[in-house]
Amino acid sequence: MEHEEHYEVIVVGGGHAGTEAALAAARMGRKTLLLTHNIETLGQMSCNPAIGGIGKGHLVREIDALGGAMGYCADAAAIQCRTLNARKGPAVRATRVQADRVLYKAAVRRVLEHQPNLHIFQQAVDDLVVEGRAVAGVVTQMGLVMRARTVVLTTGTFLAGLIHVGQSRHAGGRAGEPPARALAERLRALPLRVGRLKTGTPPRIDGRTIDFSVLEAQAGDEPAPYFSYAEPARPPQVACHITQTSEETHAIVRAALDRSPLYTGAIEGTGPRYCPSIEDKVVRFADKVSHQIFLEPEGLDTPEIYPNGISTSLPFDAQWRLVRSIPGLHKAVLTRPGYAIEYDYFDPRDLKPSLETQALEGLFFAGQINGTTGYEEAAAQGLLAGINAALAARAEGAWWPGRHEAYLGVLVDDLITQGLTEPYRMFTSRAEHRLLLREDNADERLAEVAHRLGLIGDARYREIRAREQAVSREQARLRSAFVRPGDPAVAARLGQELTRESSLFDLLKRPGVRYNDIIEMAPSEAALTDAKAARQLEVSVKYAGYIVRQGDEIARRAHHEGMVLPEDLDYQGIRGLSTEVRQRLARHRPATLGQAARLPGVTPAAVSLLLVHLKRIR
Ligand code: FAD
């Protein structure tokens, strides 16, 4: 049975990747359909209700800069907000919010349901419609054929999902939800490399049974940082609490290892090394007598608490005892068991940088299906896949950011060139130009493309550009305004006399001197009054030297980095390349010379040969 409506973009899955993909495509004016198992679970957070953190917060700011919804929804649902690494350099400062899971979901649904060009329909997708080498639509569980020019799959942990709690296991996409079995089988038939990964979640606790009086409270920061440009009203703020595992906890875990699916071999998939289960922590860090646990509220209207740090798939009796061995939790009652889930993922090296599959034209993958873990990584990819599906639907060229432009560029480049051996999550250390990729300048970095693609409106674009201009005007003013020794206002702010005449720019470069100090020393009507602009000015002045050096390095690399490798390039015909390198290049088909250089096994000598060949065929 064929549905009479045809679409330009169909997105499958209403998680973090799917919602951003659908919103981006619809915002770009494409007739878009979002198909998902259950409308009630749009924007559902499968694990802890928190958004952001180091590296991840940077992605959320970029999603917001590209007109995405995650930052806005996290702000609207935030019940505890913090700036992590506040005392470290600006590159690694990151926003993290604890969200009310119900408010978050409601915010996502509200945004989706108010988006023009977007149709949401509740149906499982079981199959793809394929015509020649291109996708042409999907087939739903009730046999409905829905046609589209492009399809974005964002099926998360649902493909052939298998849930483990101790030795008990059952098929599921996440707790209480069905897996996507038929679609998994269909995708396995495509010429794509497939693997299994696993992730896990802790049991949840009834907060009314926790003795908070013996625990350390952790309040959020004041003023609370925002992710989004829109800065919506915030719900009331609450505290999280901190406790730690005890030696008894570790003894309980060790005694139950012979019933742990992680250690009996029942789980084949690889889990995230950076987010280990409590079983892994006790085994891998055997000399540690205690691990910190954050007790995070799941929401304002529920007593449920998420114990961050004890993700587990041990049998339920062991989960119960291990929780009760933790200070403050001696009488704790569990509301949900912890579990691990294994699922299919597809090797991201089979994708183009636009996130289109190399196997089928018009078919895009985004989110956990590509082997990443985390809401933010999923949402960022969803946004990119949505943009490119929208562009491809009208035969327009693809867009993706470079590694020096956005964490999103780092994420995609890492995935498609390096692949993965464990679930991939973002860290600031993955970005070689991190001083340029700060949370505070995401709008400035991405406004141009966001505006050109129709992802942000004229007013916002103009405001960002005006702010940028104000910052450079103020930089120029600070360079040309001088203060002299003997000025009491200057000595008072610096805590010492000036020894020689200095520009305000040089004074601001001094450690500990803030822009406010400069304004106090030398008041001016031209001074910036906007806090965002003032923050950017401070960073751009204090780190001016590093920023210029990183810019120079990027310019040096840019020429070769962006050199396009033709899609039909015959690697067999390139003289001097080893068979292994030829095969690797032919399999990955890198889009640029820079991507080719980052493929494992592709040596600098091989890159030089490629360069020579490219010059010859041009
Ligand atoms: P999901 O959020 O999983 O959304 C997938 C959506 O697709 C769902 O709405 C689903 O119903 C829909 N769908 C799937 N198949 C079909 C189909 N055939 N037809 C229609 N709709 C379909 N991340 C961390 O960073 N840290 C953690 O500790 C962590 N722990 C986790 C623990 C568990 C148990 C789980 C399940 C996930 C965990 N995650 C964790 C991962 C995080 O939840 C995901 O990375 C993120 O949700 C991925 O987003 P996504 O949009 O790719 O997929």
XYZ file of C-alpha atoms and ligand atoms in Angstrom:
671
model
C 0.000 0.000 0.000
C 1.563 3.278 -1.106
C 0.975 6.473 0.834
C -0.202 9.277 -1.422
C 2.037 11.937 0.110
C 5.608 12.037 -1.159
C 8.388 13.692 0.832
C 11.765 15.230 0.156
C 13.269 13.923 3.386
C 12.154 11.046 5.628
C 13.817 10.741 9.035
C 13.471 7.448 10.909
C 13.724 7.709 14.705
C 12.627 10.456 17.091
C 15.668 10.425 19.416
C 18.321 13.114 19.604
C 19.721 12.594 16.126
C 16.319 12.166 14.491
C 14.721 15.260 15.967
C 17.617 17.493 14.902
C 17.711 15.933 11.437
C 13.985 16.460 10.915
C 14.067 20.028 12.238
C 17.040 21.013 10.078
C 15.534 19.611 6.889
C 12.161 21.202 7.586
C 13.770 24.519 8.504
C 15.542 24.448 5.163
C 12.108 24.327 3.574
C 12.029 20.629 2.624
C 8.853 18.639 2.947
C 9.918 16.362 5.786
C 8.450 13.332 7.530
C 9.621 12.084 10.930
C 8.689 8.447 11.512
C 9.191 7.071 14.990
C 8.058 4.116 17.086
C 6.197 6.249 19.580
C 5.384 9.973 19.619
C 5.398 9.898 23.444
C 9.141 9.125 23.415
C 10.256 11.978 21.143
C 13.393 13.467 22.718
C 13.586 10.683 25.316
C 16.860 10.535 27.251
C 17.732 6.842 27.471
C 20.250 7.269 30.242
C 20.908 10.193 32.611
C 18.966 13.400 32.172
C 21.983 15.626 31.666
C 23.190 17.525 28.622
C 26.642 18.917 27.936
C 29.972 18.502 29.686
C 33.498 18.757 28.365
C 33.538 18.443 24.569
C 29.816 17.660 24.604
C 28.844 21.173 25.727
C 30.842 22.496 22.781
C 28.754 20.350 20.440
C 25.526 21.636 22.006
C 26.624 25.240 21.456
C 27.385 24.407 17.818
C 24.014 22.689 17.403
C 22.393 25.855 18.716
C 24.496 28.021 16.416
C 23.217 25.935 13.490
C 19.619 26.525 14.565
C 19.201 23.163 16.345
C 16.900 22.474 19.295
C 19.028 20.641 21.877
C 20.514 23.719 23.591
C 17.183 25.504 23.796
C 15.361 22.439 25.163
C 18.142 21.729 27.685
C 17.956 25.350 28.872
C 14.175 25.182 29.161
C 14.428 21.985 31.232
C 17.605 22.744 33.225
C 17.317 22.218 36.988
C 21.038 22.499 37.808
C 23.548 24.326 35.579
C 27.302 24.425 35.861
C 30.363 25.615 33.990
C 32.911 22.814 34.168
C 36.625 23.675 34.180
C 35.695 27.253 35.099
C 39.217 27.898 36.409
C 40.940 26.470 33.336
C 41.521 28.053 29.937
C 38.580 29.143 27.749
C 39.066 26.275 25.285
C 38.078 23.608 27.797
C 35.395 25.477 29.737
C 32.128 23.640 29.212
C 28.494 23.987 30.134
C 26.608 21.071 31.663
C 23.014 21.015 32.767
C 21.003 18.523 34.746
C 17.629 18.459 33.041
C 14.148 17.507 34.168
C 13.579 14.605 31.807
C 9.842 15.291 31.417
C 10.353 18.999 30.744
C 13.090 18.174 28.216
C 10.890 15.785 26.284
C 8.015 18.260 26.377
C 10.271 21.026 25.052
C 11.515 18.826 22.175
C 7.985 17.837 21.255
C 6.797 21.447 21.380
C 9.583 22.552 19.031
C 8.863 19.687 16.614
C 5.120 20.245 16.612
C 5.521 23.930 15.824
C 7.933 23.400 12.944
C 6.454 24.213 9.519
C 7.088 21.623 6.716
C 7.399 18.804 9.270
C 4.941 15.932 9.508
C 5.345 13.515 12.441
C 3.917 10.005 12.157
C 4.037 7.144 14.648
C 5.134 3.967 12.853
C 8.024 1.529 13.025
C 10.036 1.326 9.825
C 10.793 -2.252 8.755
C 12.294 -1.861 5.294
C 13.793 0.508 2.741
C 12.566 1.116 -0.797
C 15.596 0.811 -3.063
C 15.657 1.673 -6.772
C 18.916 0.927 -8.536
C 21.689 2.282 -6.327
C 19.476 4.827 -4.569
C 17.046 4.811 -1.688
C 13.526 5.891 -2.635
C 11.605 5.600 0.612
C 10.706 3.294 3.482
C 8.176 0.586 4.275
C 6.516 0.731 7.683
C 5.421 -2.065 9.991
C 1.844 -1.942 8.604
C 3.147 -2.246 5.029
C 2.753 1.421 4.170
C 5.215 2.522 1.476
C 6.336 6.111 2.088
C 8.399 7.676 -0.659
C 11.113 10.308 -0.359
C 14.170 11.504 -2.207
C 16.360 11.006 0.850
C 16.116 8.940 4.038
C 17.972 9.558 7.315
C 18.218 6.594 9.684
C 18.700 7.495 13.366
C 17.685 4.269 15.068
C 19.929 4.577 18.149
C 20.352 1.436 20.242
C 17.294 -0.193 18.676
C 18.810 -2.224 15.804
C 18.725 -5.840 16.993
C 18.874 -4.494 20.570
C 19.446 -7.089 23.293
C 19.033 -6.134 26.984
C 20.984 -7.882 29.754
C 20.351 -7.874 33.512
C 22.585 -10.539 35.045
C 21.928 -13.813 33.248
C 18.470 -12.713 32.134
C 18.242 -11.236 28.658
C 15.555 -10.155 26.263
C 15.206 -8.289 22.973
C 14.572 -4.535 23.388
C 15.519 -1.121 21.995
C 15.882 0.286 25.513
C 13.992 -0.517 28.756
C 10.321 -1.174 28.013
C 10.595 -0.581 24.242
C 10.746 -3.001 21.304
C 13.885 -3.479 19.195
C 14.028 -2.785 15.447
C 14.606 -6.349 14.193
C 13.237 -6.318 10.653
C 15.111 -3.134 9.752
C 18.324 -4.529 11.270
C 18.070 -7.601 9.026
C 17.408 -5.457 5.989
C 20.427 -3.257 6.685
C 22.645 -6.275 7.272
C 21.918 -7.279 3.682
C 23.460 -4.024 2.381
C 27.176 -3.864 1.558
C 27.999 -2.111 4.833
C 30.285 -3.308 7.593
C 28.298 -4.004 10.729
C 29.388 -4.603 14.328
C 27.996 -4.845 17.868
C 28.513 -2.321 20.641
C 27.118 -2.142 24.147
C 26.229 0.525 26.647
C 24.719 0.432 30.105
C 22.731 2.377 32.648
C 22.510 2.279 36.467
C 19.480 1.328 38.556
C 17.332 4.296 39.629
C 16.619 5.083 43.270
C 13.557 6.410 45.113
C 14.944 9.669 46.536
C 12.578 9.456 49.531
C 14.682 6.524 50.779
C 18.023 8.377 50.565
C 19.594 9.960 53.670
C 20.737 13.236 52.121
C 21.789 14.576 55.550
C 25.065 12.613 55.388
C 25.865 13.643 51.808
C 27.654 16.601 50.279
C 25.315 18.857 48.288
C 26.454 20.406 45.017
C 24.510 23.484 43.932
C 24.574 24.839 40.405
C 26.485 27.979 39.386
C 25.134 31.503 39.734
C 24.536 33.075 37.285
C 23.536 29.885 35.516
C 25.208 29.483 32.106
C 23.047 29.035 29.005
C 23.520 26.894 25.935
C 21.115 28.688 23.674
C 21.026 31.990 21.952
C 17.339 32.273 22.907
C 17.956 31.887 26.695
C 14.427 30.711 27.661
C 13.013 30.968 31.202
C 14.456 28.370 33.570
C 12.552 26.086 35.952
C 13.481 26.176 39.677
C 17.049 25.038 40.396
C 17.952 22.130 42.690
C 21.157 20.582 44.048
C 22.805 17.275 43.169
C 24.537 15.237 45.896
C 27.827 13.399 46.050
C 28.634 10.048 47.652
C 31.079 7.212 46.920
C 31.321 3.465 46.722
C 32.718 1.614 49.748
C 34.977 -1.404 50.123
C 31.812 -3.400 50.814
C 30.410 -2.236 47.443
C 33.503 -3.536 45.671
C 33.307 -6.859 47.538
C 29.659 -7.267 46.463
C 30.591 -6.531 42.838
C 33.536 -8.960 42.869
C 31.407 -11.717 44.398
C 28.793 -11.326 41.644
C 31.184 -11.184 38.672
C 30.558 -14.836 37.795
C 26.921 -13.845 37.123
C 27.797 -10.669 35.192
C 27.062 -10.899 31.455
C 30.125 -8.708 30.903
C 32.388 -11.327 32.439
C 30.618 -14.571 31.503
C 30.985 -13.727 27.804
C 27.226 -13.265 27.269
C 27.876 -9.703 25.998
C 29.906 -9.612 22.792
C 29.689 -5.873 22.046
C 32.403 -3.452 23.188
C 31.395 -0.834 25.743
C 32.611 2.760 26.223
C 35.989 2.765 27.990
C 35.379 6.281 29.239
C 32.034 5.488 30.789
C 32.700 2.096 32.388
C 30.248 0.010 34.371
C 30.889 -0.418 38.098
C 31.970 -4.006 37.318
C 34.642 -2.657 34.947
C 35.796 -0.020 37.438
C 36.208 -2.563 40.246
C 38.131 -4.978 38.004
C 40.221 -2.479 36.028
C 41.086 -0.191 38.917
C 41.457 -2.922 41.538
C 43.678 -0.754 43.764
C 41.052 2.005 44.141
C 39.000 1.627 47.299
C 36.283 4.046 46.315
C 34.653 5.698 43.276
C 32.689 8.960 43.368
C 28.961 8.843 42.641
C 26.764 11.830 41.789
C 23.141 11.528 42.860
C 21.262 13.456 40.197
C 17.544 14.282 40.322
C 15.549 12.950 37.372
C 13.149 15.878 37.624
C 11.276 18.351 39.786
C 8.052 16.358 40.088
C 9.554 12.947 40.783
C 11.614 11.595 43.671
C 13.593 9.355 41.268
C 17.354 9.768 41.466
C 19.964 8.782 38.876
C 23.135 7.485 40.589
C 25.783 8.585 38.089
C 28.783 6.246 38.274
C 27.276 2.831 38.953
C 26.074 1.741 35.541
C 25.706 -2.040 35.812
C 24.291 -5.205 34.297
C 24.852 -7.340 37.396
C 21.934 -9.515 38.526
C 19.253 -7.518 40.314
C 19.962 -8.972 43.790
C 23.586 -7.765 43.505
C 22.432 -4.338 42.250
C 20.166 -3.995 45.294
C 22.944 -4.910 47.722
C 25.619 -2.808 46.054
C 23.434 0.302 46.150
C 22.705 -0.274 49.867
C 26.434 -0.517 50.626
C 26.923 3.142 49.623
C 26.872 5.946 52.261
C 23.470 7.652 52.338
C 21.861 4.772 50.464
C 21.696 2.149 53.249
C 17.881 2.075 53.107
C 17.571 2.907 49.395
C 14.736 1.392 47.383
C 15.274 0.898 43.646
C 12.674 2.041 41.135
C 14.279 0.547 37.972
C 17.014 -2.032 37.441
C 20.290 -1.140 35.775
C 20.945 -2.962 32.504
C 23.290 -3.256 29.568
C 22.178 -3.185 25.952
C 23.930 -4.570 22.866
C 23.010 -3.270 19.436
C 24.116 -3.199 15.814
C 26.108 -0.241 14.550
C 27.480 0.404 11.082
C 31.119 1.185 10.460
C 31.208 4.962 9.884
C 34.122 4.540 7.472
C 31.451 3.482 4.967
C 29.983 7.002 5.098
C 30.787 10.157 3.175
C 31.546 13.293 5.224
C 27.967 14.370 4.549
C 26.911 11.215 6.489
C 25.440 9.733 3.309
C 26.200 6.032 2.964
C 28.547 5.048 0.177
C 26.356 2.008 -0.488
C 23.070 3.749 -1.302
C 22.591 7.199 -2.723
C 20.241 9.325 -0.627
C 20.550 7.144 2.481
C 22.070 8.921 5.505
C 22.984 7.561 8.949
C 23.270 9.642 12.125
C 23.684 9.044 15.850
C 24.295 5.852 17.771
C 23.845 3.829 14.556
C 27.284 5.212 13.555
C 28.925 3.870 16.712
C 28.886 7.041 18.800
C 27.555 7.318 22.322
C 25.847 10.301 23.883
C 22.929 12.571 23.162
C 25.114 15.454 22.019
C 27.151 13.418 19.539
C 23.893 12.018 18.174
C 22.189 15.389 17.893
C 25.184 16.973 16.142
C 25.296 14.224 13.547
C 21.516 14.355 13.137
C 21.721 18.035 12.341
C 24.449 17.461 9.754
C 22.649 14.519 8.156
C 19.408 16.529 8.072
C 21.170 19.425 6.341
C 22.766 17.151 3.765
C 19.627 15.118 3.165
C 17.849 18.423 2.519
C 20.596 19.537 0.117
C 20.693 16.167 -1.671
C 16.901 16.150 -2.047
C 17.324 19.128 -4.395
C 20.580 17.907 -5.927
C 22.568 20.630 -4.157
C 26.166 20.049 -3.052
C 26.901 18.690 0.415
C 28.208 20.748 3.333
C 30.281 19.734 6.318
C 32.558 21.777 8.563
C 36.333 21.302 8.706
C 38.185 20.209 11.829
C 39.263 23.814 12.427
C 35.709 25.148 12.167
C 33.725 23.032 14.593
C 33.742 20.049 16.933
C 31.120 18.723 14.546
C 33.869 18.732 11.899
C 36.213 16.855 14.224
C 33.487 14.330 15.050
C 32.626 13.540 11.446
C 36.216 13.478 10.276
C 37.247 11.125 13.113
C 34.325 8.813 12.381
C 34.733 8.524 8.644
C 38.518 8.328 8.578
C 39.396 6.463 11.783
C 36.292 4.360 12.444
C 36.110 3.074 16.012
C 36.941 0.226 18.318
C 34.618 1.343 21.121
C 31.646 3.729 21.330
C 32.927 7.163 20.297
C 32.397 10.169 22.517
C 33.665 13.705 22.144
C 36.510 15.186 24.210
C 38.208 18.545 23.811
C 41.486 16.651 23.400
C 40.253 15.316 20.033
C 40.392 18.828 18.528
C 43.818 20.056 17.466
C 42.599 23.667 17.151
C 40.631 23.825 20.364
C 41.475 27.412 21.211
C 39.537 28.374 18.093
C 36.652 25.991 18.825
C 35.394 27.461 22.056
C 31.857 27.320 23.407
C 31.761 31.115 23.553
C 32.416 31.692 19.828
C 30.201 28.958 18.307
C 27.751 31.552 16.924
C 30.531 33.526 15.270
C 32.099 30.393 13.767
C 28.916 29.044 12.253
C 26.581 31.992 11.690
C 27.584 32.459 8.058
C 26.755 28.937 6.953
C 23.734 28.677 9.261
C 22.272 31.788 7.664
C 23.132 30.733 4.122
C 21.440 27.349 4.616
C 18.334 28.937 6.113
C 18.909 27.515 9.598
C 18.916 30.858 11.410
C 16.942 33.989 10.597
C 18.113 37.421 9.437
C 17.706 39.151 12.815
C 19.875 36.641 14.651
C 22.487 36.705 11.912
C 22.667 40.498 11.947
C 22.985 40.541 15.728
C 25.895 38.057 15.661
C 27.696 40.006 12.956
C 27.133 43.277 14.810
C 28.597 41.741 17.969
C 31.620 40.515 16.055
C 32.202 43.971 14.619
C 31.805 45.563 18.042
C 34.453 43.201 19.434
C 36.973 44.031 16.707
C 36.278 47.766 17.036
C 36.875 47.523 20.749
C 40.068 45.503 20.196
C 41.351 48.272 17.915
C 40.415 50.926 20.479
C 42.231 49.059 23.263
C 45.341 48.866 21.085
C 45.357 52.599 20.504
C 44.414 53.792 24.028
C 47.303 54.176 26.484
C 47.650 54.728 30.216
C 50.709 56.243 31.905
C 52.566 55.491 35.147
C 51.255 57.525 38.065
C 47.559 57.107 37.210
C 45.917 56.258 40.592
C 42.904 54.467 38.951
C 45.291 52.152 37.118
C 47.422 51.433 40.179
C 44.286 50.717 42.216
C 42.977 48.112 39.733
C 46.366 46.495 39.091
C 47.393 46.538 42.758
C 50.741 48.064 41.717
C 52.188 51.075 39.902
C 52.740 50.899 36.151
C 56.426 51.084 35.271
C 55.939 52.298 31.715
C 53.253 53.514 29.370
C 51.030 50.608 28.264
C 48.163 50.120 25.860
C 44.867 48.943 27.363
C 45.221 45.922 25.079
C 48.514 44.932 26.759
C 47.055 45.494 30.199
C 44.125 43.220 29.402
C 46.591 40.528 28.352
C 47.970 40.420 31.898
C 46.819 37.408 33.956
C 44.079 38.344 36.408
C 43.104 41.572 34.609
C 39.497 41.497 33.429
C 37.723 43.714 30.915
C 35.780 45.280 33.800
C 39.093 46.399 35.299
C 40.055 48.077 32.042
C 36.754 49.962 31.930
C 37.215 51.082 35.531
C 40.761 52.304 34.773
C 39.842 54.132 31.606
C 36.093 54.671 31.294
C 34.873 55.138 27.738
C 31.525 55.517 26.030
C 32.768 53.043 23.437
C 33.118 50.250 26.044
C 31.171 47.049 25.376
C 28.041 46.624 27.452
C 26.963 43.214 26.120
C 28.311 40.427 28.390
C 28.776 37.938 25.503
C 30.789 40.465 23.517
C 32.874 41.357 26.566
C 33.656 37.672 27.178
C 34.782 37.209 23.589
C 36.879 40.334 23.665
C 38.658 39.122 26.790
C 39.481 35.719 25.268
C 40.541 37.185 21.939
C 42.927 39.601 23.653
C 44.358 37.283 26.302
C 45.027 34.483 23.823
C 45.760 36.669 20.803
C 49.207 35.124 20.236
C 47.994 31.514 20.316
C 44.976 32.320 18.182
C 47.119 33.909 15.483
C 49.519 30.932 15.548
C 46.686 28.415 15.210
C 45.233 30.486 12.387
C 48.595 30.463 10.559
C 48.929 26.716 10.965
C 45.427 26.170 9.581
C 46.167 28.409 6.610
C 49.361 26.435 5.914
C 47.513 23.141 5.996
C 44.370 24.401 4.283
C 45.659 24.209 0.763
C 46.311 20.499 0.805
C 43.678 19.690 3.409
C 40.795 20.826 1.234
C 42.116 19.426 -2.061
C 39.233 17.360 -3.430
C 39.802 13.735 -4.468
C 37.461 12.848 -7.357
C 34.814 10.300 -6.310
C 35.834 8.020 -9.205
C 39.594 8.334 -8.644
C 41.334 5.119 -9.754
C 43.711 4.348 -6.894
C 45.054 1.269 -8.719
C 46.464 3.602 -11.333
C 48.543 5.691 -8.919
C 52.172 4.725 -9.229
C 54.208 4.008 -6.107
C 51.354 3.382 -3.659
C 51.508 0.102 -1.751
C 48.720 -2.404 -2.367
C 47.527 -1.929 1.206
C 47.264 1.854 0.863
C 45.540 1.504 -2.532
C 42.979 -0.857 -1.045
C 42.392 1.369 1.958
C 41.888 4.476 -0.177
C 39.616 2.623 -2.597
C 37.521 1.310 0.279
C 37.187 4.611 2.170
C 37.102 6.934 -0.822
C 38.195 10.009 1.201
C 36.669 13.245 -0.056
C 39.795 15.363 0.428
C 43.545 14.941 0.641
C 43.362 15.900 4.322
C 40.966 13.030 5.023
C 43.178 10.642 3.080
C 46.142 11.711 5.226
C 44.272 10.845 8.419
C 43.339 7.308 7.356
C 45.251 4.797 9.474
C 48.152 3.380 7.435
C 48.240 6.218 4.890
C 51.802 7.525 5.282
C 53.084 11.039 4.494
C 54.927 9.474 1.527
C 51.652 8.081 0.186
C 50.059 11.526 0.582
C 52.876 13.061 -1.483
C 52.283 10.505 -4.247
C 48.579 11.317 -4.187
C 49.390 15.008 -4.427
C 51.617 14.476 -7.446
C 48.915 12.370 -9.097
C 46.254 15.001 -8.429
C 48.395 17.721 -9.974
C 48.973 15.514 -13.004
C 45.280 14.774 -13.667
C 44.084 18.354 -13.144
P 18.061 7.118 20.408
O 18.050 8.196 21.388
O 18.244 5.723 20.884
O 16.727 7.225 19.559
C 16.386 6.299 18.581
C 14.961 6.556 18.162
O 14.674 5.826 16.995
C 13.942 6.133 19.193
O 12.968 7.140 19.271
C 13.338 4.864 18.616
O 12.034 4.616 19.028
C 13.418 5.154 17.130
N 13.498 3.994 16.274
C 14.450 3.035 16.287
N 14.215 2.147 15.302
C 13.100 2.563 14.652
C 12.351 2.049 13.565
N 12.725 0.951 12.920
N 11.252 2.718 13.170
C 10.879 3.866 13.808
N 11.539 4.380 14.852
C 12.636 3.734 15.270
N 25.145 7.861 26.384
C 26.102 8.459 27.100
O 26.676 9.436 26.649
N 26.446 8.003 28.321
C 25.826 6.931 28.861
O 26.164 6.531 29.954
C 24.824 6.285 28.117
N 24.204 5.192 28.608
C 23.215 4.615 27.910
C 22.541 3.537 28.468
C 21.502 2.934 27.815
C 20.821 1.765 28.424
C 21.115 3.423 26.568
C 19.981 2.788 25.829
C 21.781 4.485 25.995
C 22.834 5.086 26.676
N 23.544 6.176 26.167
C 24.507 6.784 26.877
C 23.438 6.556 24.810
C 22.472 7.643 24.463
O 21.226 7.337 24.959
C 22.493 7.628 22.974
O 23.794 7.897 22.518
C 21.584 8.613 22.325
O 20.312 8.526 22.836
C 21.604 8.289 20.851
O 20.693 9.071 20.193
P 20.044 8.560 18.863
O 19.168 9.647 18.400
O 21.086 8.036 17.971
O 19.174 7.307 19.302
